[in-house]
């Protein structure tokens, strides 16, 4: 046994207090067996943890110092990423103009309470695939069930939330831009599974290794939600729209182009602009939308743009704008996939959002809406017999009681957001955290010294207004 100094006792005491508090927070007293390791590191020294420091070979000492530092950094980053916060980049325009493409965020895990990882053995700072090697960044075993420790609060309506993509449990690796369930509905299961050269390997991903999405929480557990002509209603009451909500419009001009300065004033990025000229190729589309030919037998230029209420008011004041039409019902695929509801992007529901402990009758309509919740998220089996009998985990059943709370997520960019209208409810075990701070914001349309860095957005709160 090594000689124990005051410094050893001080180090042991500090780390013991921190470790005990962590074990209590995790609500897992089995972790306290780790105190044996701490005691050996600081006090008893039965295991020669730092024996490499006594090596007479200077190069060996230097190399092992690097290894020691790298391991410590990886463990620290891993724990911070799991339990405190993680970095997230906004990849799409679904939340513009609240959050912009190119925003880099700190996402707080403490806001809603961090989850104990489903796959604890994984490479830090990588979601599911190691770059370059193009292989899994995690090990399948051990795999733990869902448990969330206490945080500062819970999800509330209108929060902007980062979550694991629910329909990302199964993925065709070469077609990840479309969720697997919509893909097999469109192409057929046999087509997808029998052509890996086209669709890629089909893999299953644990909850915490599914892709991260960010949307606004519109519907809470137990709510009845209805979207009527782009307006959301919750339990029959009109929900106040987000300040920066935007929708798509067709803007007809007299032939005068909208300038780059005007586009910047409207805050419309280049990738969000489309121009339908008087070319005959667009005649059918423009007629369908409701535009008429001019006196020359041609169509005036028509822009397709996402606009906020403020930007829409600016467009209406442009002297060369002849008329503006909102984009209508251009989405075909809405949740539930393969079940005819008559719903679309602009008119969706009414739909009830499942709540923990609430029960539903098992009928054709409810099975279409909630089978994914019952089977994929809550790990049951469902089977409908030819005589109409429904078997739940092999037993006849007429009702089901939910184990989890669920949420309905939508983007502020209402016509350019694949959200709960497309892939359904978000279970509570998929909630990752809450964006708190924008630490960097880059505009892909501008040069680095021409507004490419959005300085005014840096170190701002990721507001949910």
Coordinates of C-alpha atoms in Angstrom, one line a residue:
X1 CA 0.0 0.0 0.0
X2 CA 1.3 3.4 -1.0
X3 CA 1.9 6.3 1.4
X4 CA -1.3 8.4 1.7
X5 CA -0.8 12.2 1.7
X6 CA -3.1 15.1 2.5
X7 CA -3.2 15.7 -1.3
X8 CA -4.4 12.1 -1.8
X9 CA -7.2 12.6 0.7
X10 CA -8.2 15.9 -0.8
X11 CA -8.4 14.5 -4.3
X12 CA -10.3 11.5 -3.1
X13 CA -12.8 13.6 -1.1
X14 CA -13.6 16.0 -4.0
X15 CA -14.0 13.2 -6.6
X16 CA -16.1 11.1 -4.1
X17 CA -18.5 13.9 -3.4
X18 CA -18.9 14.6 -7.2
X19 CA -19.3 10.9 -8.0
X20 CA -21.9 10.3 -5.2
X21 CA -23.9 13.3 -6.4
X22 CA -23.7 11.9 -10.0
X23 CA -24.9 8.5 -8.9
X24 CA -27.8 9.9 -7.0
X25 CA -28.7 12.1 -10.0
X26 CA -28.6 9.0 -12.2
X27 CA -30.8 7.2 -9.6
X28 CA -28.5 4.2 -9.8
X29 CA -26.8 3.3 -6.6
X30 CA -25.0 0.4 -8.3
X31 CA -22.7 3.1 -9.6
X32 CA -21.3 3.6 -6.1
X33 CA -19.2 0.5 -6.6
X34 CA -17.0 2.9 -8.7
X35 CA -15.9 4.3 -5.4
X36 CA -13.6 1.3 -5.0
X37 CA -11.7 2.4 -8.1
X38 CA -11.4 6.0 -6.8
X39 CA -10.2 4.7 -3.5
X40 CA -7.5 2.6 -5.2
X41 CA -6.4 5.5 -7.5
X42 CA -6.0 8.0 -4.6
X43 CA -5.5 5.9 -1.5
X44 CA -4.6 2.2 -1.7
X45 CA -2.7 1.9 -5.0
X46 CA -3.1 -1.8 -5.5
X47 CA -3.3 -1.3 -9.2
X48 CA -0.3 0.7 -10.6
X49 CA -2.5 3.2 -12.6
X50 CA 0.5 5.6 -13.2
X51 CA 3.3 3.1 -13.5
X52 CA 4.1 4.3 -17.0
X53 CA 5.2 7.6 -15.5
X54 CA 8.2 5.8 -14.0
X55 CA 9.4 4.4 -17.3
X56 CA 13.1 5.2 -18.0
X57 CA 12.3 5.5 -21.7
X58 CA 11.5 9.1 -22.4
X59 CA 9.7 8.4 -25.7
X60 CA 7.5 5.8 -24.0
X61 CA 6.6 8.3 -21.3
X62 CA 5.8 11.0 -23.8
X63 CA 3.7 8.7 -26.0
X64 CA 1.7 7.5 -23.0
X65 CA 1.2 11.0 -21.8
X66 CA -0.4 11.8 -25.1
X67 CA -2.5 8.6 -24.8
X68 CA -3.5 9.6 -21.3
X69 CA -4.5 13.1 -22.3
X70 CA -6.5 11.9 -25.3
X71 CA -8.4 9.3 -23.3
X72 CA -9.2 11.9 -20.6
X73 CA -10.4 14.3 -23.2
X74 CA -12.5 11.7 -25.0
X75 CA -14.2 10.6 -21.7
X76 CA -14.8 14.2 -20.7
X77 CA -16.3 15.1 -24.1
X78 CA -18.4 11.9 -24.1
X79 CA -19.9 12.7 -20.6
X80 CA -20.6 16.3 -21.5
X81 CA -22.2 15.4 -24.8
X82 CA -24.4 12.8 -23.0
X83 CA -25.5 14.7 -20.0
X84 CA -24.9 18.4 -20.4
X85 CA -25.1 19.8 -23.9
X86 CA -24.2 18.9 -27.5
X87 CA -23.5 20.9 -30.7
X88 CA -26.1 20.9 -33.4
X89 CA -26.1 22.5 -36.9
X90 CA -29.3 23.6 -38.6
X91 CA -29.3 21.6 -41.8
X92 CA -32.6 22.7 -43.5
X93 CA -35.0 25.6 -43.7
X94 CA -37.9 24.1 -41.8
X95 CA -37.6 26.5 -38.9
X96 CA -36.7 29.7 -40.8
X97 CA -36.8 32.5 -39.9
X98 CA -36.5 31.5 -36.2
X99 CA -33.5 29.4 -36.8
X100 CA -31.5 29.7 -40.1
X101 CA -29.6 27.2 -42.2
X102 CA -26.0 27.6 -41.1
X103 CA -26.8 28.3 -37.4
X104 CA -24.7 26.3 -35.0
X105 CA -26.4 25.7 -31.6
X106 CA -25.6 24.6 -28.1
X107 CA -28.4 22.1 -27.2
X108 CA -29.1 21.7 -23.5
X109 CA -29.7 18.2 -22.3
X110 CA -30.4 19.5 -18.8
X111 CA -33.5 21.5 -19.9
X112 CA -35.7 18.4 -20.1
X113 CA -33.3 16.0 -18.3
X114 CA -30.7 13.9 -20.1
X115 CA -31.4 10.4 -21.1
X116 CA -29.4 7.4 -19.9
X117 CA -27.9 6.3 -23.3
X118 CA -29.5 3.3 -25.0
X119 CA -26.1 2.5 -26.6
X120 CA -23.5 3.5 -24.0
X121 CA -20.5 2.2 -26.0
X122 CA -20.2 4.7 -28.8
X123 CA -17.7 7.2 -30.3
X124 CA -18.3 10.8 -28.9
X125 CA -19.4 13.6 -31.2
X126 CA -20.6 11.2 -33.9
X127 CA -24.3 10.4 -34.3
X128 CA -24.3 7.0 -36.0
X129 CA -21.7 6.7 -38.7
X130 CA -17.9 7.2 -38.4
X131 CA -16.6 9.5 -41.2
X132 CA -14.1 8.1 -43.7
X133 CA -14.6 4.6 -42.4
X134 CA -18.3 4.8 -43.1
X135 CA -19.2 2.2 -40.4
X136 CA -21.3 2.3 -37.2
X137 CA -20.0 4.6 -34.5
X138 CA -21.5 2.5 -31.8
X139 CA -21.6 -1.0 -30.5
X140 CA -25.0 -2.8 -30.3
X141 CA -24.3 -4.4 -26.9
X142 CA -25.0 -3.5 -24.2
X143 CA -28.3 -1.9 -25.0
X144 CA -30.3 -0.2 -22.2
X145 CA -34.0 0.7 -22.0
X146 CA -35.4 4.2 -21.8
X147 CA -34.7 6.2 -18.6
X148 CA -34.5 10.0 -18.2
X149 CA -33.0 11.7 -15.1
X150 CA -34.3 14.9 -13.7
X151 CA -33.7 18.1 -15.5
X152 CA -34.8 21.8 -15.1
X153 CA -38.2 21.4 -16.8
X154 CA -40.3 19.5 -19.3
X155 CA -41.3 20.2 -22.9
X156 CA -43.9 22.9 -23.1
X157 CA -46.0 24.1 -26.0
X158 CA -44.1 26.3 -28.6
X159 CA -40.7 25.1 -27.3
X160 CA -38.1 24.5 -30.1
X161 CA -37.0 20.9 -29.5
X162 CA -34.2 18.7 -30.8
X163 CA -35.3 15.1 -31.0
X164 CA -34.3 11.8 -32.6
X165 CA -36.2 11.2 -35.9
X166 CA -39.0 8.7 -35.0
X167 CA -39.3 7.2 -38.5
X168 CA -35.5 6.8 -38.5
X169 CA -35.6 3.5 -36.7
X170 CA -35.2 1.7 -40.0
X171 CA -33.1 3.3 -42.8
X172 CA -32.2 2.4 -46.4
X173 CA -28.6 3.8 -46.4
X174 CA -28.6 5.1 -49.9
X175 CA -32.0 6.8 -49.6
X176 CA -31.9 8.5 -46.3
X177 CA -33.5 11.6 -47.6
X178 CA -36.8 9.7 -47.5
X179 CA -38.1 7.9 -44.4
X180 CA -38.2 4.1 -44.9
X181 CA -41.9 3.7 -44.4
X182 CA -42.8 6.3 -47.1
X183 CA -40.1 4.7 -49.3
X184 CA -41.6 1.2 -49.1
X185 CA -45.1 2.6 -49.6
X186 CA -44.0 4.4 -52.8
X187 CA -41.7 1.6 -54.1
X188 CA -42.8 -1.5 -52.4
X189 CA -41.1 -3.5 -49.7
X190 CA -39.8 -6.2 -52.1
X191 CA -38.3 -3.6 -54.5
X192 CA -36.4 -1.9 -51.7
X193 CA -35.1 -5.0 -50.0
X194 CA -34.1 -6.8 -53.2
X195 CA -32.1 -3.9 -54.7
X196 CA -29.4 -2.9 -52.2
X197 CA -27.4 -1.5 -55.1
X198 CA -30.1 1.2 -55.5
X199 CA -31.4 1.7 -52.0
X200 CA -28.5 0.5 -49.9
X201 CA -28.4 -1.8 -46.9
X202 CA -31.5 -1.6 -44.7
X203 CA -30.4 -1.1 -41.1
X204 CA -32.1 -0.6 -37.7
X205 CA -30.9 2.2 -35.4
X206 CA -31.5 2.4 -31.6
X207 CA -33.4 5.5 -30.4
X208 CA -30.4 7.6 -29.4
X209 CA -28.6 6.8 -32.7
X210 CA -31.4 8.0 -35.0
X211 CA -30.8 11.3 -36.8
X212 CA -31.4 14.5 -34.9
X213 CA -34.2 16.8 -36.0
X214 CA -35.3 20.2 -34.7
X215 CA -38.9 21.5 -34.8
X216 CA -41.4 23.5 -32.8
X217 CA -43.6 21.6 -30.3
X218 CA -47.2 22.5 -31.4
X219 CA -49.2 19.7 -29.8
X220 CA -48.9 18.3 -26.3
X221 CA -49.9 14.9 -24.9
X222 CA -53.7 14.6 -24.8
X223 CA -54.3 17.5 -27.1
X224 CA -56.7 17.3 -30.1
X225 CA -55.0 19.1 -33.0
X226 CA -56.5 20.4 -36.2
X227 CA -54.8 22.3 -39.1
X228 CA -57.4 24.2 -41.1
X229 CA -56.3 26.3 -44.0
X230 CA -52.8 26.6 -42.5
X231 CA -54.1 27.7 -39.1
X232 CA -53.4 25.4 -36.1
X233 CA -56.2 24.8 -33.6
X234 CA -55.6 23.0 -30.3
X235 CA -58.7 21.6 -28.5
X236 CA -60.8 23.9 -30.7
X237 CA -58.9 27.1 -29.9
X238 CA -56.8 28.9 -32.5
X239 CA -53.1 28.7 -31.7
X240 CA -51.1 31.9 -32.0
X241 CA -48.7 31.6 -35.0
X242 CA -45.0 32.0 -34.4
X243 CA -43.7 35.5 -35.1
X244 CA -41.5 34.4 -38.0
X245 CA -43.8 31.8 -39.5
X246 CA -43.6 31.7 -43.3
X247 CA -45.4 30.1 -46.2
X248 CA -44.9 29.7 -49.9
X249 CA -46.3 32.2 -52.3
X250 CA -46.4 32.7 -56.1
X251 CA -45.5 36.3 -57.0
X252 CA -46.4 37.6 -60.5
X253 CA -44.5 40.6 -61.8
X254 CA -45.0 42.8 -64.9
X255 CA -41.6 41.6 -66.1
X256 CA -39.4 43.6 -63.8
X257 CA -37.1 41.3 -61.9
X258 CA -36.7 41.2 -58.2
X259 CA -33.2 42.4 -57.5
X260 CA -30.6 40.8 -55.2
X261 CA -30.9 43.7 -52.8
X262 CA -34.7 43.2 -52.6
X263 CA -34.2 39.4 -52.0
X264 CA -31.8 40.2 -49.2
X265 CA -34.3 42.7 -47.7
X266 CA -36.9 39.9 -47.9
X267 CA -34.4 37.5 -46.4
X268 CA -35.0 34.8 -49.1
X269 CA -31.9 32.7 -49.8
X270 CA -30.9 31.7 -53.3
X271 CA -31.9 28.1 -52.8
X272 CA -35.4 29.1 -51.8
X273 CA -36.0 31.2 -55.0
X274 CA -37.6 29.8 -58.1
X275 CA -38.6 31.7 -61.2
X276 CA -41.3 30.4 -63.7
X277 CA -40.8 32.4 -66.8
X278 CA -43.1 32.8 -69.8
X279 CA -41.6 29.6 -71.3
X280 CA -44.3 27.2 -72.6
X281 CA -42.9 24.5 -70.3
X282 CA -44.5 26.2 -67.4
X283 CA -47.8 27.0 -69.0
X284 CA -49.6 24.0 -67.5
X285 CA -48.4 24.7 -64.0
X286 CA -49.1 28.5 -64.1
X287 CA -52.6 27.8 -65.5
X288 CA -53.2 25.2 -62.7
X289 CA -52.1 27.7 -60.1
X290 CA -54.6 30.3 -61.5
X291 CA -52.5 32.7 -63.5
X292 CA -53.6 33.9 -67.0
X293 CA -51.7 34.8 -70.1
X294 CA -51.0 38.5 -70.9
X295 CA -52.0 40.4 -74.0
X296 CA -49.1 38.8 -75.9
X297 CA -50.3 35.3 -75.2
X298 CA -47.5 34.6 -72.7
X299 CA -47.3 34.4 -68.9
X300 CA -45.7 37.1 -66.9
X301 CA -42.7 36.0 -64.8
X302 CA -43.8 34.2 -61.6
X303 CA -41.6 33.8 -58.5
X304 CA -42.1 31.0 -56.0
X305 CA -40.9 32.3 -52.6
X306 CA -41.2 31.5 -48.9
X307 CA -42.3 34.7 -47.1
X308 CA -43.0 35.8 -43.5
X309 CA -45.9 38.2 -42.9
X310 CA -43.4 41.0 -42.8
X311 CA -41.8 40.0 -46.1
X312 CA -45.2 39.5 -47.7
X313 CA -46.2 43.0 -46.8
X314 CA -43.0 44.3 -48.4
X315 CA -43.7 42.4 -51.6
X316 CA -47.2 43.8 -51.8
X317 CA -45.7 47.3 -51.8
X318 CA -43.5 46.6 -54.8
X319 CA -44.9 48.6 -57.7
X320 CA -44.1 46.0 -60.3
X321 CA -45.9 43.1 -58.5
X322 CA -49.3 42.3 -60.2
X323 CA -50.7 39.6 -58.0
X324 CA -49.7 37.1 -55.2
X325 CA -51.2 33.6 -54.6
X326 CA -50.5 31.4 -51.7
X327 CA -49.3 27.8 -52.5
X328 CA -52.2 25.4 -51.9
X329 CA -52.2 21.7 -51.1
X330 CA -49.1 20.6 -52.9
X331 CA -48.2 17.8 -50.5
X332 CA -49.3 14.3 -51.3
X333 CA -47.7 12.2 -48.5
X334 CA -49.1 12.8 -45.0
X335 CA -49.2 10.6 -41.9
X336 CA -50.5 7.9 -41.6
X337 CA -48.9 6.5 -44.8
X338 CA -51.2 4.3 -46.8
X339 CA -54.4 5.2 -45.1
X340 CA -56.8 7.5 -46.9
X341 CA -57.9 10.4 -44.6
X342 CA -58.4 13.2 -47.0
X343 CA -55.9 15.2 -45.1
X344 CA -53.0 17.2 -46.6
X345 CA -50.3 19.6 -45.5
X346 CA -52.6 22.7 -45.2
X347 CA -55.7 20.8 -43.8
X348 CA -54.7 18.1 -41.3
X349 CA -56.7 16.3 -38.7
X350 CA -58.4 16.5 -36.3
X351 CA -56.0 14.0 -34.6
X352 CA -55.6 13.1 -30.9
X353 CA -52.1 13.1 -29.5
X354 CA -51.4 10.1 -27.2
X355 CA -50.7 10.6 -23.5
X356 CA -49.2 8.3 -21.0
X357 CA -51.9 6.3 -19.2
X358 CA -54.7 7.3 -21.7
X359 CA -56.6 4.5 -23.5
X360 CA -58.0 4.3 -27.0
X361 CA -60.4 1.9 -28.7
X362 CA -58.7 -0.4 -31.2
X363 CA -60.5 0.1 -34.5
X364 CA -59.4 0.6 -38.1
X365 CA -59.0 4.3 -37.8
X366 CA -57.0 4.2 -34.6
X367 CA -54.8 1.3 -35.8
X368 CA -53.8 3.4 -38.8
X369 CA -52.9 6.4 -36.6
X370 CA -51.3 4.6 -33.6
X371 CA -49.9 1.3 -34.7
X372 CA -46.4 2.9 -35.0
X373 CA -46.7 4.1 -31.4
X374 CA -48.0 0.8 -30.1
X375 CA -45.5 -1.5 -32.0
X376 CA -42.4 0.5 -33.0
X377 CA -42.1 2.9 -30.0
X378 CA -43.7 0.8 -27.1
X379 CA -42.5 -2.6 -28.3
X380 CA -45.8 -4.5 -28.6
X381 CA -47.1 -6.9 -31.3
X382 CA -50.4 -6.3 -33.1
X383 CA -52.2 -8.7 -35.4
X384 CA -55.7 -8.4 -37.0
X385 CA -57.3 -11.8 -37.7
X386 CA -59.5 -12.4 -40.7
X387 CA -62.6 -12.2 -38.5
X388 CA -61.6 -8.7 -37.3
X389 CA -60.3 -9.8 -33.9
X390 CA -57.3 -7.8 -32.8
X391 CA -54.5 -9.6 -31.0
X392 CA -52.2 -7.4 -28.7
X393 CA -49.1 -9.4 -27.7
X394 CA -51.0 -12.6 -28.7
X395 CA -54.1 -11.8 -26.7
X396 CA -57.5 -10.5 -27.9
X397 CA -57.8 -6.8 -27.2
X398 CA -60.3 -4.0 -27.8
X399 CA -58.4 -1.1 -26.2
X400 CA -54.8 0.0 -25.6
X401 CA -53.3 2.2 -22.9
X402 CA -50.2 4.2 -23.8
X403 CA -46.9 4.0 -21.9
X404 CA -45.4 7.2 -23.2
X405 CA -46.3 10.8 -23.7
X406 CA -46.2 12.0 -27.4
X407 CA -45.7 15.4 -29.0
X408 CA -46.7 16.9 -32.4
X409 CA -43.9 18.8 -34.0
X410 CA -44.1 21.4 -36.9
X411 CA -41.7 23.7 -38.6
X412 CA -42.2 27.5 -38.7
X413 CA -41.5 27.3 -42.5
X414 CA -44.9 25.6 -42.8
X415 CA -44.8 24.8 -46.5
X416 CA -41.2 23.6 -46.5
X417 CA -41.1 21.3 -43.4
X418 CA -41.3 17.6 -43.2
X419 CA -42.7 17.2 -39.8
X420 CA -45.4 15.4 -37.7
X421 CA -47.8 15.9 -40.6
X422 CA -45.5 13.7 -42.7
X423 CA -44.2 11.1 -40.2
X424 CA -46.4 11.3 -37.1
X425 CA -45.9 11.7 -33.3
X426 CA -42.7 12.1 -31.4
X427 CA -42.4 9.8 -28.3
X428 CA -41.0 11.2 -25.1
X429 CA -38.0 8.8 -25.2
X430 CA -36.9 10.5 -28.5
X431 CA -36.6 14.0 -26.9
X432 CA -32.9 15.1 -26.9
X433 CA -32.9 18.7 -25.6
X434 CA -33.6 22.3 -26.1
X435 CA -31.5 24.7 -28.2
X436 CA -30.2 27.5 -25.9
X437 CA -27.5 29.5 -27.8
X438 CA -26.4 30.3 -31.3
X439 CA -22.7 30.3 -31.1
X440 CA -22.0 30.6 -34.9
X441 CA -24.1 31.5 -37.9
X442 CA -22.9 31.2 -41.5
X443 CA -24.7 32.4 -44.6
X444 CA -23.9 30.1 -47.5
X445 CA -25.1 32.7 -50.1
X446 CA -22.4 35.2 -49.2
X447 CA -18.6 35.4 -49.0
X448 CA -16.8 35.3 -45.7
X449 CA -16.2 39.1 -45.9
X450 CA -19.5 40.0 -47.5
X451 CA -21.9 39.0 -44.7
X452 CA -20.9 35.3 -44.7
X453 CA -20.7 35.4 -41.0
X454 CA -24.0 36.6 -39.4
X455 CA -22.4 38.5 -36.5
X456 CA -25.7 39.7 -35.2
X457 CA -26.9 36.2 -34.6
X458 CA -23.8 35.0 -32.8
X459 CA -24.1 34.3 -29.0
X460 CA -27.8 35.0 -29.1
X461 CA -30.4 32.9 -27.4
X462 CA -32.1 30.4 -29.7
X463 CA -35.4 32.1 -29.2
X464 CA -38.7 30.2 -29.5
X465 CA -40.7 33.4 -30.4

